[in-house]
CSV table of C-alpha atoms in Angstrom, one decimal:
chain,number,residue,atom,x,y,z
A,1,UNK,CA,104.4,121.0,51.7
A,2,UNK,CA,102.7,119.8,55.1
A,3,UNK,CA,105.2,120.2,58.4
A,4,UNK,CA,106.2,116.2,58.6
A,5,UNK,CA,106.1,114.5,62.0
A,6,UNK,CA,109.7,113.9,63.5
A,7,UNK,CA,110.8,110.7,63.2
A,8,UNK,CA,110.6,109.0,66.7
A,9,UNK,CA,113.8,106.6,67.0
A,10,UNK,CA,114.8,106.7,70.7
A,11,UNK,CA,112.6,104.9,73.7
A,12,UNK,CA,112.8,104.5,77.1
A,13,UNK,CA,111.3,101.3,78.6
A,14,UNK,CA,110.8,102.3,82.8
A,15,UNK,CA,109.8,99.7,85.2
A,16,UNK,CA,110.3,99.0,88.7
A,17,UNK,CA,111.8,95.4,88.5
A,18,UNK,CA,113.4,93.0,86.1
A,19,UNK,CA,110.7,91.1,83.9
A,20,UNK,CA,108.0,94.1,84.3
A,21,UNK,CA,108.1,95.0,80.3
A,22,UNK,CA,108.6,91.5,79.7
A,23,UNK,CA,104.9,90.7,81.3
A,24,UNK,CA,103.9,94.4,80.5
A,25,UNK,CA,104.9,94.9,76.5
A,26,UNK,CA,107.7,93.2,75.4
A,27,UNK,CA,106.1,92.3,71.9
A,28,UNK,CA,105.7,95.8,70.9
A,29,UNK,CA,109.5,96.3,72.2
A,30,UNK,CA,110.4,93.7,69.9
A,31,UNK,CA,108.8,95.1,67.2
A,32,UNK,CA,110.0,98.6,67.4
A,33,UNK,CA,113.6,97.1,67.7
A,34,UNK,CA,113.4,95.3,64.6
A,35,UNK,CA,111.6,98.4,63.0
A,36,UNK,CA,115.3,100.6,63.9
A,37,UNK,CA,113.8,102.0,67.2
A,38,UNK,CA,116.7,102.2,69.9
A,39,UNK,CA,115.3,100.9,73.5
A,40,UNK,CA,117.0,101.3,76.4
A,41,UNK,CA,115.6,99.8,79.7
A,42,UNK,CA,115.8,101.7,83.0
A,43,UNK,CA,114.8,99.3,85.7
A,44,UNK,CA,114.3,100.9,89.1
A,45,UNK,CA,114.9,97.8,91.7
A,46,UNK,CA,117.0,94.6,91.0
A,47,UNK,CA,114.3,92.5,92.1
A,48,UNK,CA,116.1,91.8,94.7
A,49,UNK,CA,112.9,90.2,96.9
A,50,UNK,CA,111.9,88.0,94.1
A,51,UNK,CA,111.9,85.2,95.4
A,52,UNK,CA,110.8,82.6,98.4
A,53,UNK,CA,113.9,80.2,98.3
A,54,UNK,CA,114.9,81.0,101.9
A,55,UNK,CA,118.6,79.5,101.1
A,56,UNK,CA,119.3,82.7,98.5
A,57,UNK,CA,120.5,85.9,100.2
A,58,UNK,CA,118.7,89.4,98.4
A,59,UNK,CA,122.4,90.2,96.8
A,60,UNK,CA,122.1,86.7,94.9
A,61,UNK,CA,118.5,87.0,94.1
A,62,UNK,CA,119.4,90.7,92.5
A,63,UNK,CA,123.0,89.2,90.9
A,64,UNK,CA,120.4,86.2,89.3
A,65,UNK,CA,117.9,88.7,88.1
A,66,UNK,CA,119.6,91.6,86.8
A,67,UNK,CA,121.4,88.5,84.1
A,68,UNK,CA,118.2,86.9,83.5
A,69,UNK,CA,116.9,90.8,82.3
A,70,UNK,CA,119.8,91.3,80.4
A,71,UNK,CA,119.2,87.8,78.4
A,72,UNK,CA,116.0,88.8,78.1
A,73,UNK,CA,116.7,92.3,76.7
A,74,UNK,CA,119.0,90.7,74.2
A,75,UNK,CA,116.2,88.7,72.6
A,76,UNK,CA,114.2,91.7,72.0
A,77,UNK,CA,116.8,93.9,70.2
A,78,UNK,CA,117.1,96.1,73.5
A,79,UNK,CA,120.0,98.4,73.2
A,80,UNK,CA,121.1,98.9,77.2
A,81,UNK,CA,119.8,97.8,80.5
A,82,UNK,CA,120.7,100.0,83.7
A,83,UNK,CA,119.5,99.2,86.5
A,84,UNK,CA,119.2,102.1,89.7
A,85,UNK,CA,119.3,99.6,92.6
A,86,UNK,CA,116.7,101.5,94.4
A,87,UNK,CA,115.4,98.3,97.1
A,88,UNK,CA,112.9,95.9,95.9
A,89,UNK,CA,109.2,96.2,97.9
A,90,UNK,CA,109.7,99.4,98.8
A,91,UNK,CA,110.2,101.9,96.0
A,92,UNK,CA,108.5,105.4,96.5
A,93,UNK,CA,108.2,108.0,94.2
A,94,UNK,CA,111.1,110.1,96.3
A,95,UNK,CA,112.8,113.4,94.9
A,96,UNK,CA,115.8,112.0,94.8
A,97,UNK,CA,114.5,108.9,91.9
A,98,UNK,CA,112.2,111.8,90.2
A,99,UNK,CA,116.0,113.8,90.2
A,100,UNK,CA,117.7,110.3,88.9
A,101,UNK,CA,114.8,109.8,86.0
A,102,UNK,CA,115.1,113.0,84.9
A,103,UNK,CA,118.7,113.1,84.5
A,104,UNK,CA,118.9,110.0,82.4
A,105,UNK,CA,116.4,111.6,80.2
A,106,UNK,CA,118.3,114.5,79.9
A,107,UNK,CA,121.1,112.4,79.3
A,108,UNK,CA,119.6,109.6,76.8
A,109,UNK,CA,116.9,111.9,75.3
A,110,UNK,CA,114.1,109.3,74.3
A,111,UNK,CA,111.4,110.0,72.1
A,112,UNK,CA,109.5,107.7,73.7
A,113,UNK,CA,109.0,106.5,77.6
A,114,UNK,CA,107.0,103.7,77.9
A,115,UNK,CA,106.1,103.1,81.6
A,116,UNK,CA,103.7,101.3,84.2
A,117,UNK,CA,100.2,103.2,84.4
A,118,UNK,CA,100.2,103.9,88.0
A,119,UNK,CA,96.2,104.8,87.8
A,120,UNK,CA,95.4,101.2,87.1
A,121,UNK,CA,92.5,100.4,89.1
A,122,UNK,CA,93.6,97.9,92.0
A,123,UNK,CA,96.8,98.0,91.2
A,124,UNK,CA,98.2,96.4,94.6
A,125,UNK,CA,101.8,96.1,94.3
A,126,UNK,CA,103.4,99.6,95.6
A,127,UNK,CA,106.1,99.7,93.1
A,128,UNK,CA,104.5,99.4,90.1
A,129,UNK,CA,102.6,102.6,91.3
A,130,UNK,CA,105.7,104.6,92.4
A,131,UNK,CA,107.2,103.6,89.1
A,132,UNK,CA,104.8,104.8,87.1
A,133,UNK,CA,104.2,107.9,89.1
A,134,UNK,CA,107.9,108.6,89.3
A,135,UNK,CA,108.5,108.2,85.4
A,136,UNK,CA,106.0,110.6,84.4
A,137,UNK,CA,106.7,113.1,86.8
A,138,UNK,CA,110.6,113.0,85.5
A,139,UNK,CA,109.3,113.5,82.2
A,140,UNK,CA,107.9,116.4,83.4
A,141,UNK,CA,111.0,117.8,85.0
A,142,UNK,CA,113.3,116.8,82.9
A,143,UNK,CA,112.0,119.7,80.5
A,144,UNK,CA,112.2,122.5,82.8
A,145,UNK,CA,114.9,124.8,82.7
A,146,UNK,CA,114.7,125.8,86.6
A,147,UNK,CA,113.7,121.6,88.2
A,148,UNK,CA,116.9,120.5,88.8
A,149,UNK,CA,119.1,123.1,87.2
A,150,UNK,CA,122.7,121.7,88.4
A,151,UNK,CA,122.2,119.0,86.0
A,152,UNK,CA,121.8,121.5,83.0
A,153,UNK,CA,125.7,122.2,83.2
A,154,UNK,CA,126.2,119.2,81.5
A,155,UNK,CA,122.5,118.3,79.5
A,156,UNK,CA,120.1,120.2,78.0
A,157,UNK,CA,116.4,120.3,78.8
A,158,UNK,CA,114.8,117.4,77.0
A,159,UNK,CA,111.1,116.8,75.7
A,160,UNK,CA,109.7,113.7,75.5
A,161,UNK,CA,107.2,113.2,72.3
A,162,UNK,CA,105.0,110.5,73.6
A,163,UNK,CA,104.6,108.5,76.6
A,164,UNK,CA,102.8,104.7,76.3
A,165,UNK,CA,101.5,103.3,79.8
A,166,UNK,CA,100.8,99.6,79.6
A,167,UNK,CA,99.4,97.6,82.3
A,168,UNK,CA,96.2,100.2,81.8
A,169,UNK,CA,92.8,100.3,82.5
A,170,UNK,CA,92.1,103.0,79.4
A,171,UNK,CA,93.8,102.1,76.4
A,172,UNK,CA,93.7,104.6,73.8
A,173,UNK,CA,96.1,102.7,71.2
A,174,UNK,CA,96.6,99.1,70.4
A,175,UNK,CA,100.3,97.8,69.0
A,176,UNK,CA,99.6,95.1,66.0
A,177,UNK,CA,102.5,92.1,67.6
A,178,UNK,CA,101.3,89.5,65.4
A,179,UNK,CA,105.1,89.4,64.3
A,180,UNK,CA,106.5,89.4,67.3
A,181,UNK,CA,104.5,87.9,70.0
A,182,UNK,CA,106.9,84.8,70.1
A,183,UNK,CA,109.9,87.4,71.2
A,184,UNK,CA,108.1,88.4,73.6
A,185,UNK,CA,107.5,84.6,74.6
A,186,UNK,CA,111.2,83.6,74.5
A,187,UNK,CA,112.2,86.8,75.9
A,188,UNK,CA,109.9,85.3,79.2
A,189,UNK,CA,111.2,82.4,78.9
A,190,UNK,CA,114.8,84.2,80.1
A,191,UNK,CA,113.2,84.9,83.5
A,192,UNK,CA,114.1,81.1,84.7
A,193,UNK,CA,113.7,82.4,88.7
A,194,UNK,CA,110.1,83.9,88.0
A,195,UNK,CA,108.7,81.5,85.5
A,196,UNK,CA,109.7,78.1,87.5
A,197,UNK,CA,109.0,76.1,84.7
A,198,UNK,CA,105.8,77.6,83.5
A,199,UNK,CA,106.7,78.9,80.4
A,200,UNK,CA,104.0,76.8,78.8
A,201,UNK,CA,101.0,78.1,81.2
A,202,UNK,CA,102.3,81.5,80.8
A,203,UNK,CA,102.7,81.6,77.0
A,204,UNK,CA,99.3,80.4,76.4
A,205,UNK,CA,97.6,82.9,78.7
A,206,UNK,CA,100.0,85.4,77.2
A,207,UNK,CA,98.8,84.5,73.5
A,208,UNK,CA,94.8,84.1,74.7
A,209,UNK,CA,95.1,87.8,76.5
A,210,UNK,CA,97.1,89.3,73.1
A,211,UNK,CA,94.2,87.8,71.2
A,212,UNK,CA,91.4,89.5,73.1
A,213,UNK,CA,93.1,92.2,73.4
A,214,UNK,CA,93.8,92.5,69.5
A,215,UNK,CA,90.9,91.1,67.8
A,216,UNK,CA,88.4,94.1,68.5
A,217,UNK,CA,91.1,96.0,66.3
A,218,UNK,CA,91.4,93.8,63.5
A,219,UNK,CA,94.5,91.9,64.8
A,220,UNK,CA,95.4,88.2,65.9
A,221,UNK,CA,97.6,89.9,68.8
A,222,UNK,CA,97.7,92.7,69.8
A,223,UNK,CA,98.9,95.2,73.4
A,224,UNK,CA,97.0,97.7,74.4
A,225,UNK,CA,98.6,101.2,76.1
A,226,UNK,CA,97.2,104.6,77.0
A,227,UNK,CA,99.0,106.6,74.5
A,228,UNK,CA,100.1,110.6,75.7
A,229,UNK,CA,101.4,113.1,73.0
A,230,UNK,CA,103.3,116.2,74.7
């Protein structure tokens, strides 16, 4: 009898603020939900800058976002949302959030990460880099016995199976969301502070990008990702 893949049940959805795998691949999140996956969000930054309404104070702005993500998780099947309150704008890829990354994966032990690709080409905003960069270098660490050992009194070394980057410039594997790319649409739709009333705008350039994305592939929609196996 062939040696049978290991089921993969457990992901772990990184970005740097809320709405980021809502723009970046919530369709396929919705999918693997209803498919039995668990997803749990780690979100770097409240979003705390995110917006230009000079009467909101940043603690407000974070307090309104961090609910609007957590509506937005519960359309999609997402398990948990935690969010690390590292400050919006100016996230780097510090020791301290590789150390924090790497002991929630320790802790939650995903099969899965799906993160930003922070070698997009162009890709301007700083956090979305330092996300990306800080995600895959925790899922480095967090299988070493000797990279932050005082954590291992409590968790054991973990392996992640596979790592998806989305927002890429090389995708190696396209996601079939034909079924789900109206989650991802409502899930959107949750972000009232980001999408001002645009939902409409953003929904058809959501579907028209899913379809070109998709129909090389033999799908109506479709997200793209550079796909790792470790």
């Amino acid at each position: 009898m062939e040696n049978q893949e290991p089921e993969l049940k457990t992901v772990m959805v990184i970005g740097a603020h809320p709405d980021d795998p809502e723009f970046g691949c919530a369709a396929t999140i919705a999918k693997w939900a209803a498919q039995g996956r668990m997803i749990d969000y780690v979100l770097l930054t409240s979003g705390d800058k995110g917006s230009h309404d000079p009467s909101l104070r940043p603690g407000q702005v974070a307090a309104m976002r961090e609910s609007e993500q957590r509506a937005a998780a519960q359309e999609l099947g997402v398990r948990s949302v935690l969010f690390l309150h590292y400050p919006d704008g100016m996230l780097e890829n510090t020791m301290d959030l590789r150390r924090a990354l790497a002991n929630l994966i320790r802790q939650m032990k995903p099969d899965i990460v799906l993160a930003i690709d922070p070698w997009r080409r162009y890709q301007l905003h700083p956090d979305h880099r330092a996300a990306g960069e800080a995600a895959l270098d925790a899922v480095w660490a967090a299988r070493e016995w000797y990279i932050f050992p005082e954590q291992l009194v409590e968790h054991e070394p973990w392996r992640v199976r596979e790592i998806y980057l989305y927002w890429t410039d090389n995708p190696d594997h396209w996601e079939d969301v034909g079924e789900s790319i109206d989650r991802r649409i409502a899930a959107l739709k949750r972000h009232n502070s980001q999408i001002n009333g645009r939902i409409e705008q953003i929904a058809e350039r959501i579907r028209k990008a899913a379809h070109e994305v998709g129909e090389p592939h033999g799908h109506e929609y479709a997200e793209s990702f550079h796909r790792i196996k470790l």
